[in-house]
Short mmCIF file of N, CA, C and O in Angstrom, two decimals:
data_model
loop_
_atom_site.label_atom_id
_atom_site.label_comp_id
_atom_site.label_asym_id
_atom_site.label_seq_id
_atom_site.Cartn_x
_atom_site.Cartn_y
_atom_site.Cartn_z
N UNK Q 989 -19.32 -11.51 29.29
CA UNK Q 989 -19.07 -10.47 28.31
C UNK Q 989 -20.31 -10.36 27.41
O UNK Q 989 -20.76 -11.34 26.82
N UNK Q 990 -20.80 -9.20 27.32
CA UNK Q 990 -21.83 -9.01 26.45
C UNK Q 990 -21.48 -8.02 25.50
O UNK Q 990 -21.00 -6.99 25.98
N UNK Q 991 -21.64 -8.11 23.70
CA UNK Q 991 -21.50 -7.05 22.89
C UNK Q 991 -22.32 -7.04 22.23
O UNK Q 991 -22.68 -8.15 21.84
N UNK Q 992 -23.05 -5.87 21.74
CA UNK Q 992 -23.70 -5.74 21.22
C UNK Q 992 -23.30 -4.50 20.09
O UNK Q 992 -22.35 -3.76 20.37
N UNK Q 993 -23.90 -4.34 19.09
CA UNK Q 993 -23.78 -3.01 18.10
C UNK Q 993 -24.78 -2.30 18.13
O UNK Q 993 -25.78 -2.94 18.42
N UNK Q 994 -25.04 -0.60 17.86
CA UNK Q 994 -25.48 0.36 17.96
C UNK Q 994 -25.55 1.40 16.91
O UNK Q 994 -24.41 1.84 16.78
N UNK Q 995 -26.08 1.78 16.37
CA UNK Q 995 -26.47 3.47 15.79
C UNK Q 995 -26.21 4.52 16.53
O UNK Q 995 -27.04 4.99 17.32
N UNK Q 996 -25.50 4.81 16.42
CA UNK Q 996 -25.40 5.89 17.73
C UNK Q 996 -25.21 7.30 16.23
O UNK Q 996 -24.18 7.80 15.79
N UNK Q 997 -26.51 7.52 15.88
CA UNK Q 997 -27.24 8.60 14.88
C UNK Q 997 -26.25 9.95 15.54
O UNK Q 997 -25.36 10.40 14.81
N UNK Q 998 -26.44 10.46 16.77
CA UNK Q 998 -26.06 11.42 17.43
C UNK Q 998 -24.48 11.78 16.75
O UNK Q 998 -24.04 12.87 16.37
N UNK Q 999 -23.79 10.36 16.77
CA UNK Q 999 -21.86 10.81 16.45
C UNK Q 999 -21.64 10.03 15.08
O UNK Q 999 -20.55 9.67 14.65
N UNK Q 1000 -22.91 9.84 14.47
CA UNK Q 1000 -22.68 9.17 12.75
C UNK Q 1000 -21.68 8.10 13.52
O UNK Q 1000 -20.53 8.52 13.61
N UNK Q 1001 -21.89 7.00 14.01
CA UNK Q 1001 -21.09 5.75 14.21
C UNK Q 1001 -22.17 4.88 14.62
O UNK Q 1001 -23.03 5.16 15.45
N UNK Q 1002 -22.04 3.54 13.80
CA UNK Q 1002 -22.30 2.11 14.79
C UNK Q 1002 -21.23 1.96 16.07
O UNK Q 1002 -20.13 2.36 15.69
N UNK Q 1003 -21.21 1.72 16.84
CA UNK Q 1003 -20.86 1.62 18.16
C UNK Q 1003 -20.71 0.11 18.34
O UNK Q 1003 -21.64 -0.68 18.17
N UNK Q 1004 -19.41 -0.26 18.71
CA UNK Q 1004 -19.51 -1.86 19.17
C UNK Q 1004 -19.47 -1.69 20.50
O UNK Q 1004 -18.70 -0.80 20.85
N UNK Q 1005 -20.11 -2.30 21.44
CA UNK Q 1005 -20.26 -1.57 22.85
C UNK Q 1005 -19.80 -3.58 23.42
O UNK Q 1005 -19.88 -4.72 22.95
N UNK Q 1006 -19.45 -3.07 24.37
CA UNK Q 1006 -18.90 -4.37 25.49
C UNK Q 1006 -19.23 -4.07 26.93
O UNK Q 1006 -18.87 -3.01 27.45
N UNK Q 1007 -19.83 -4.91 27.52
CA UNK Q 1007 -20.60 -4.48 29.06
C UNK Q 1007 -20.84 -3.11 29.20
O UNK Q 1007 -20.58 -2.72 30.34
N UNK Q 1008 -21.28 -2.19 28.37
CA UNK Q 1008 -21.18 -0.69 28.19
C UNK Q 1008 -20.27 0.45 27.74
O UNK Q 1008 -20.50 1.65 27.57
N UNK Q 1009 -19.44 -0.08 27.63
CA UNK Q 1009 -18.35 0.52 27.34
C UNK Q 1009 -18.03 0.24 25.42
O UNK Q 1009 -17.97 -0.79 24.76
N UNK Q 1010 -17.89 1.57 25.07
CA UNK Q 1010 -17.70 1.04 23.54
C UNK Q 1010 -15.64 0.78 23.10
O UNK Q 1010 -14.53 1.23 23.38
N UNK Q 1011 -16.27 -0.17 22.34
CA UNK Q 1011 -14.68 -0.95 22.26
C UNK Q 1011 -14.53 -0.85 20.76
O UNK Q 1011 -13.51 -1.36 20.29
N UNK Q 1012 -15.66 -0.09 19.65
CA UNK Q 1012 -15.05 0.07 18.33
C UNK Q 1012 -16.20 0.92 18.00
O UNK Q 1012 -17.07 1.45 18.70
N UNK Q 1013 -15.91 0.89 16.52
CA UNK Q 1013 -16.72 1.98 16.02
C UNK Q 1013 -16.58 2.10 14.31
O UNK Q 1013 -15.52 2.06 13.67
N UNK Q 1014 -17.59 2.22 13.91
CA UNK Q 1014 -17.61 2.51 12.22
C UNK Q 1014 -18.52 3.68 11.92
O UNK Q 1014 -19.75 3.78 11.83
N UNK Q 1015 -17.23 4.78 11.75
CA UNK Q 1015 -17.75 6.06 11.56
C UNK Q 1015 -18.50 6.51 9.98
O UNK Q 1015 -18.03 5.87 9.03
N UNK Q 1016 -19.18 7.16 9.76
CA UNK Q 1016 -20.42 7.17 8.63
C UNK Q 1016 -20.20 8.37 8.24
O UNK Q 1016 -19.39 8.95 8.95
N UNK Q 1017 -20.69 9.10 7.22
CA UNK Q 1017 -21.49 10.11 6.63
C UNK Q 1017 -22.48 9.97 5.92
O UNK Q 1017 -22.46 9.27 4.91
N UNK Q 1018 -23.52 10.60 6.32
CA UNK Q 1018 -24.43 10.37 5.12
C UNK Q 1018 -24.59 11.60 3.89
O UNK Q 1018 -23.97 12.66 3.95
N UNK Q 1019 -25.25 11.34 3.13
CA UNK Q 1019 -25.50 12.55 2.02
C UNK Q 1019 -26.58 11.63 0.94
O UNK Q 1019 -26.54 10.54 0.38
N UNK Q 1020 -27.49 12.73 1.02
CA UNK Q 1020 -28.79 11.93 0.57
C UNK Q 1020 -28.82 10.55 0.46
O UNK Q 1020 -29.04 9.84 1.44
N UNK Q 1021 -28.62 10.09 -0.65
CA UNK Q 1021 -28.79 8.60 -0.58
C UNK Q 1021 -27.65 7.40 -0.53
O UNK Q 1021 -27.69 6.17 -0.56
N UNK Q 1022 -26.75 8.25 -0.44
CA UNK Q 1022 -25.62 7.10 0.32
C UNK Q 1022 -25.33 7.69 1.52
O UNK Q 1022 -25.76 8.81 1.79
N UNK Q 1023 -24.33 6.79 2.59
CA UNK Q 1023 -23.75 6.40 3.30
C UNK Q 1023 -22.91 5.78 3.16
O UNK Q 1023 -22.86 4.73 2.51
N UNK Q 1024 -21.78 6.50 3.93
CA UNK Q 1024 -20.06 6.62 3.45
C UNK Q 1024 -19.34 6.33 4.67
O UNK Q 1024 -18.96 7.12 5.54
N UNK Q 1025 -19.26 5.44 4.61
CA UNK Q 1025 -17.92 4.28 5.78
C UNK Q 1025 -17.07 5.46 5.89
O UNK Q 1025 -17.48 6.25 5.04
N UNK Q 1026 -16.40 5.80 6.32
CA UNK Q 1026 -15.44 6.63 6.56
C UNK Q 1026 -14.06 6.11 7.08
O UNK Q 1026 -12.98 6.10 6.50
N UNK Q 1027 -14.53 5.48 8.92
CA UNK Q 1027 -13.35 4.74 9.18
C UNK Q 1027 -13.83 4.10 10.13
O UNK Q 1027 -14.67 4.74 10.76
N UNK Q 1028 -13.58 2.85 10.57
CA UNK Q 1028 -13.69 1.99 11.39
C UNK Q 1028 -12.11 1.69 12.13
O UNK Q 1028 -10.96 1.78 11.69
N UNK Q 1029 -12.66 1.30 13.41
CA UNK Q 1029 -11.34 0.73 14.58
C UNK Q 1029 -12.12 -0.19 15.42
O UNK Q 1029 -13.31 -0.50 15.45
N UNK Q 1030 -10.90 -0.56 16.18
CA UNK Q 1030 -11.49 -1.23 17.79
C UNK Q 1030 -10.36 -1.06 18.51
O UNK Q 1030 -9.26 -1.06 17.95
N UNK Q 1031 -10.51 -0.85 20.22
CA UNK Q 1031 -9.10 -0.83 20.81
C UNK Q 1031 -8.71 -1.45 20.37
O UNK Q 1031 -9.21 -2.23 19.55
N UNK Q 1032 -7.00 -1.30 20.94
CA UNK Q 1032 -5.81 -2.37 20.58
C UNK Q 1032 -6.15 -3.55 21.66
O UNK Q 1032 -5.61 -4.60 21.31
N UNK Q 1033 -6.71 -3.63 22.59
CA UNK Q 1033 -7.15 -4.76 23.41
C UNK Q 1033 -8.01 -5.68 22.88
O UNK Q 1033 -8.08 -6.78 23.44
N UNK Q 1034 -8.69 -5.46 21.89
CA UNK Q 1034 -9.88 -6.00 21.51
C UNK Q 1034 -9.21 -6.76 20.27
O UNK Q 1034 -9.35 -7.98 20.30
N UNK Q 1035 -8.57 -6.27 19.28
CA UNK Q 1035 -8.06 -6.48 17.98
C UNK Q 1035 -7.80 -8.09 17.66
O UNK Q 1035 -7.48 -8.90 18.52
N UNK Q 1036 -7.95 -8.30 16.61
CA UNK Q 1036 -7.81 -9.74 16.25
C UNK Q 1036 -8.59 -10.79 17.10
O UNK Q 1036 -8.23 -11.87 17.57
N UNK Q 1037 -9.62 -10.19 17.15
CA UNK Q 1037 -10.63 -11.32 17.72
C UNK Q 1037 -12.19 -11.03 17.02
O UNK Q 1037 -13.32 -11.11 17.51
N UNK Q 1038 -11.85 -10.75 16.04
CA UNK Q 1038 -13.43 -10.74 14.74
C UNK Q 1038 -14.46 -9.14 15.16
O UNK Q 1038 -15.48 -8.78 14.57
N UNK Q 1039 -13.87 -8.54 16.15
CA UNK Q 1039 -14.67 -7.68 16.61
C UNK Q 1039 -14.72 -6.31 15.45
O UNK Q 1039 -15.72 -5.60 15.39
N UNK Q 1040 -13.71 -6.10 14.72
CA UNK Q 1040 -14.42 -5.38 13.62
C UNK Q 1040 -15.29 -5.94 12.41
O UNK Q 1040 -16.35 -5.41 12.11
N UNK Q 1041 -14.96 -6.65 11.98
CA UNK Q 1041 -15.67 -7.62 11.41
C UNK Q 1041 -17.06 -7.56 11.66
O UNK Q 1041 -17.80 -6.96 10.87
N UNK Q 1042 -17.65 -8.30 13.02
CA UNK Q 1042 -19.13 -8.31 13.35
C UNK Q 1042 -19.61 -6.74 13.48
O UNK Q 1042 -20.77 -6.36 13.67
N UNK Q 1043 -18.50 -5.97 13.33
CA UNK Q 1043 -19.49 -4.52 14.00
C UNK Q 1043 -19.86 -4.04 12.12
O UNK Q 1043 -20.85 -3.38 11.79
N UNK Q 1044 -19.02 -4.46 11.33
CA UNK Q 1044 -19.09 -4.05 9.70
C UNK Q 1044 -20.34 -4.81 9.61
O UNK Q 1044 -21.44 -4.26 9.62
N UNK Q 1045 -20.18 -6.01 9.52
CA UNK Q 1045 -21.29 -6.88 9.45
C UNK Q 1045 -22.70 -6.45 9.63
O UNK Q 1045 -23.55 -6.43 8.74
N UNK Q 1046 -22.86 -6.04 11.09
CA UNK Q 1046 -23.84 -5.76 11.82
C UNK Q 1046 -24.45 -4.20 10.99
O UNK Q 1046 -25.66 -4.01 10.90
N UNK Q 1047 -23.50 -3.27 10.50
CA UNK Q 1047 -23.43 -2.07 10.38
C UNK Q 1047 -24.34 -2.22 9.01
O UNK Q 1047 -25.43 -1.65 9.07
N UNK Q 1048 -24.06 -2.87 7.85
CA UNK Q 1048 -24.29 -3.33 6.65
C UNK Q 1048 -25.80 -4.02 6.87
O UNK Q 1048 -26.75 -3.92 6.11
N UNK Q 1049 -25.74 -4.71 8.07
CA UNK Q 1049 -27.10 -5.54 7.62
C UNK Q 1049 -27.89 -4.41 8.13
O UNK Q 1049 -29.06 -4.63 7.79
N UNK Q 1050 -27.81 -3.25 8.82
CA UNK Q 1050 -28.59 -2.57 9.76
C UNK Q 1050 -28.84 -1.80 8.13
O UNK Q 1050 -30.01 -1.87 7.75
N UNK Q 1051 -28.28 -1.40 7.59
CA UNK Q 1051 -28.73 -0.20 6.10
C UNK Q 1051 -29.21 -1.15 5.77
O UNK Q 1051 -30.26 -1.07 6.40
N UNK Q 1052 -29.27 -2.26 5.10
CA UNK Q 1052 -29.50 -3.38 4.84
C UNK Q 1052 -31.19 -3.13 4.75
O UNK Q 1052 -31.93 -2.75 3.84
N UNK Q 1053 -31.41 -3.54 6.18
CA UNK Q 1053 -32.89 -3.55 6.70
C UNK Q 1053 -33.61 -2.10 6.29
O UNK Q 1053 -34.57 -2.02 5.52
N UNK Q 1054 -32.94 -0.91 6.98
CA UNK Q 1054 -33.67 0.23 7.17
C UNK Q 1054 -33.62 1.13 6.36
O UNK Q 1054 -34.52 1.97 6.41
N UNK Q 1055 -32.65 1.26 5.41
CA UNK Q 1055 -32.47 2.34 4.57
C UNK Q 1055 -32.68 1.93 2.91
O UNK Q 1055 -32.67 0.72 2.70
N UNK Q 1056 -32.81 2.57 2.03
CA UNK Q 1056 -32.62 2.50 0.59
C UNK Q 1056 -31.35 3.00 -0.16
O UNK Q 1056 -31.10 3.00 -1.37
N UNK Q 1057 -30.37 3.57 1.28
CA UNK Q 1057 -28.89 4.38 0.56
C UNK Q 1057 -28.03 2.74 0.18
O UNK Q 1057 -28.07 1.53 0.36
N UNK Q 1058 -27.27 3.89 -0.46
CA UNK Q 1058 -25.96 2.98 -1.27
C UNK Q 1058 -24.83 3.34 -0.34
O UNK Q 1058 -24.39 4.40 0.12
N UNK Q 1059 -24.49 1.93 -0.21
CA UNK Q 1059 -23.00 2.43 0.59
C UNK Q 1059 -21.39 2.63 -0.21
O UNK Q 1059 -20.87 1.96 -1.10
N UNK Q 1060 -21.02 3.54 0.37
CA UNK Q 1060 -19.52 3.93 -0.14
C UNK Q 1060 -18.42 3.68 0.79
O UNK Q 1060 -18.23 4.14 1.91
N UNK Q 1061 -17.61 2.68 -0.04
CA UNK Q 1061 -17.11 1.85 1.35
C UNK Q 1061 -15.52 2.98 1.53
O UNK Q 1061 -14.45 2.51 1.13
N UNK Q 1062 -15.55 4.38 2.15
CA UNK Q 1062 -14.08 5.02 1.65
C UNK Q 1062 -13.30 4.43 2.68
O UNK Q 1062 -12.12 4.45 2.31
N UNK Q 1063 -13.40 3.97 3.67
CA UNK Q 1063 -13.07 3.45 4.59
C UNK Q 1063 -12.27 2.31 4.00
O UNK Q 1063 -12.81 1.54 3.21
N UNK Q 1064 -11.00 2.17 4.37
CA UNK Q 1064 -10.14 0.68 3.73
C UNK Q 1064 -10.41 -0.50 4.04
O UNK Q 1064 -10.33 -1.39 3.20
N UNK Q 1065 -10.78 -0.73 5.33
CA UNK Q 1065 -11.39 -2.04 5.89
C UNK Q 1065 -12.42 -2.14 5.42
O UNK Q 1065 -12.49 -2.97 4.51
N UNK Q 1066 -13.54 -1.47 5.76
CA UNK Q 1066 -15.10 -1.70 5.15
C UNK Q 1066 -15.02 -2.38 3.38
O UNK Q 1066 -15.64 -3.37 3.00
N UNK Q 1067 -14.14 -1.56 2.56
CA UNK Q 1067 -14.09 -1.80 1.50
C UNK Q 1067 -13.37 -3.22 1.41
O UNK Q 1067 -13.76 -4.00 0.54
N UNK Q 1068 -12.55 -3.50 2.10
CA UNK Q 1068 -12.18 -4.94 1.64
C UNK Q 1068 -12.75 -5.99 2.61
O UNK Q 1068 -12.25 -7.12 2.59
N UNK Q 1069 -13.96 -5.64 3.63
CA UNK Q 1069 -14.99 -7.01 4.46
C UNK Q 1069 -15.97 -6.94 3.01
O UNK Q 1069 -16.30 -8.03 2.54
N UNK Q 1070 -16.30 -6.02 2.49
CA UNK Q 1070 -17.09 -6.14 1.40
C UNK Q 1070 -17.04 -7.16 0.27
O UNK Q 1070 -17.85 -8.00 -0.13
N UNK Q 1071 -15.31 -6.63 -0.24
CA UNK Q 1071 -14.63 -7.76 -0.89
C UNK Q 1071 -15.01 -8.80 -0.95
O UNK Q 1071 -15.51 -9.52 -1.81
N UNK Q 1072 -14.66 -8.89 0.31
CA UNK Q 1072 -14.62 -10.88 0.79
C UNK Q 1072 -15.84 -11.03 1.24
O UNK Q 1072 -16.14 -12.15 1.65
N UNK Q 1073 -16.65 -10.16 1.29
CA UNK Q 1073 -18.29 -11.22 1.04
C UNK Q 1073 -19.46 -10.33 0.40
O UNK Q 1073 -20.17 -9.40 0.76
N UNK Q 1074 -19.25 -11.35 -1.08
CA UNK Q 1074 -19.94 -10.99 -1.96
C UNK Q 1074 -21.51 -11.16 -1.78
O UNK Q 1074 -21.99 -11.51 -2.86
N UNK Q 1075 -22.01 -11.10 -1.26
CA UNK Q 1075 -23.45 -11.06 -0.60
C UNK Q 1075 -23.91 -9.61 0.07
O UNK Q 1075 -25.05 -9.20 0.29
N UNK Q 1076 -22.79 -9.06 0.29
CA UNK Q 1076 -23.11 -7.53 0.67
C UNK Q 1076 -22.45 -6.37 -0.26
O UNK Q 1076 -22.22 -5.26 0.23
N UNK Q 1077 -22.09 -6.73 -1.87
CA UNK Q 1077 -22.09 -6.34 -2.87
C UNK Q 1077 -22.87 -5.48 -3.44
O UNK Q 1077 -22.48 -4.43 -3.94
N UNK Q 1078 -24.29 -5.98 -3.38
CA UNK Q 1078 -24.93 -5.11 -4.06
C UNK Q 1078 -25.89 -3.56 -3.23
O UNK Q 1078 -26.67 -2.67 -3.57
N UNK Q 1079 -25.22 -4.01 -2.09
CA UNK Q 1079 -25.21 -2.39 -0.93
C UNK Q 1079 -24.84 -1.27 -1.86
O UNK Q 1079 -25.41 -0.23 -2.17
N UNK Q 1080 -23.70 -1.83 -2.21
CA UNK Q 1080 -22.69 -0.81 -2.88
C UNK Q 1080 -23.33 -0.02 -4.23
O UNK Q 1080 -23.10 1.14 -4.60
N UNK Q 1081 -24.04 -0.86 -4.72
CA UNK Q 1081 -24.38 -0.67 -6.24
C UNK Q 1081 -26.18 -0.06 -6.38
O UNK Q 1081 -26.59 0.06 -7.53
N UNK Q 1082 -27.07 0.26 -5.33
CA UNK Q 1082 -28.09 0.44 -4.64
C UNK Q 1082 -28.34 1.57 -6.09
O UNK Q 1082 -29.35 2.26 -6.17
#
């Protein structure tokens, strides 16, 4: 099993992809200088095995690195992985 995460710029989503096939997703908007979580999933096959989690994770460190936007977590999940790790706090506050 290989997963990896993605930008997929084209459909505003990070992409959690599994042997090619995408198995979640954290959908975005942008507007000038933020970027706005919208909504995140993963199949129901996939669920409860950390796989949204690493794709938030992954999603956060990727603005993280490349961008100067502020993130807006409207998304309910995004907003509470945030919560619980205060190290990706000050995304929010950019």
């Amino acid at each position: 099993m290989s997963l990896e995460v993605r930008n997929d710029t084209d459909k505003n989503q990070y992409s959690l992809v599994e042997d090619g096939s995408v198995i979640g997703l954290a959908a975005y908007e942008v507007d000038g200088d933020e970027i706005r979580f919208v909504h995140t999933e993963v199949d129901p096959e996939h669920r409860g095995g950390g796989h949204a989690s690493m794709l938030v994770q992954h999603a956060l460190d990727d603005v993280r690195a490349n961008s100067d936007r502020r993130v807006v977590a409207q998304c309910s999940y995004v907003a509470a992985w945030v919560e619980r790790h205060p190290d990706y706090q000050e995304l929010t506050a950019r």
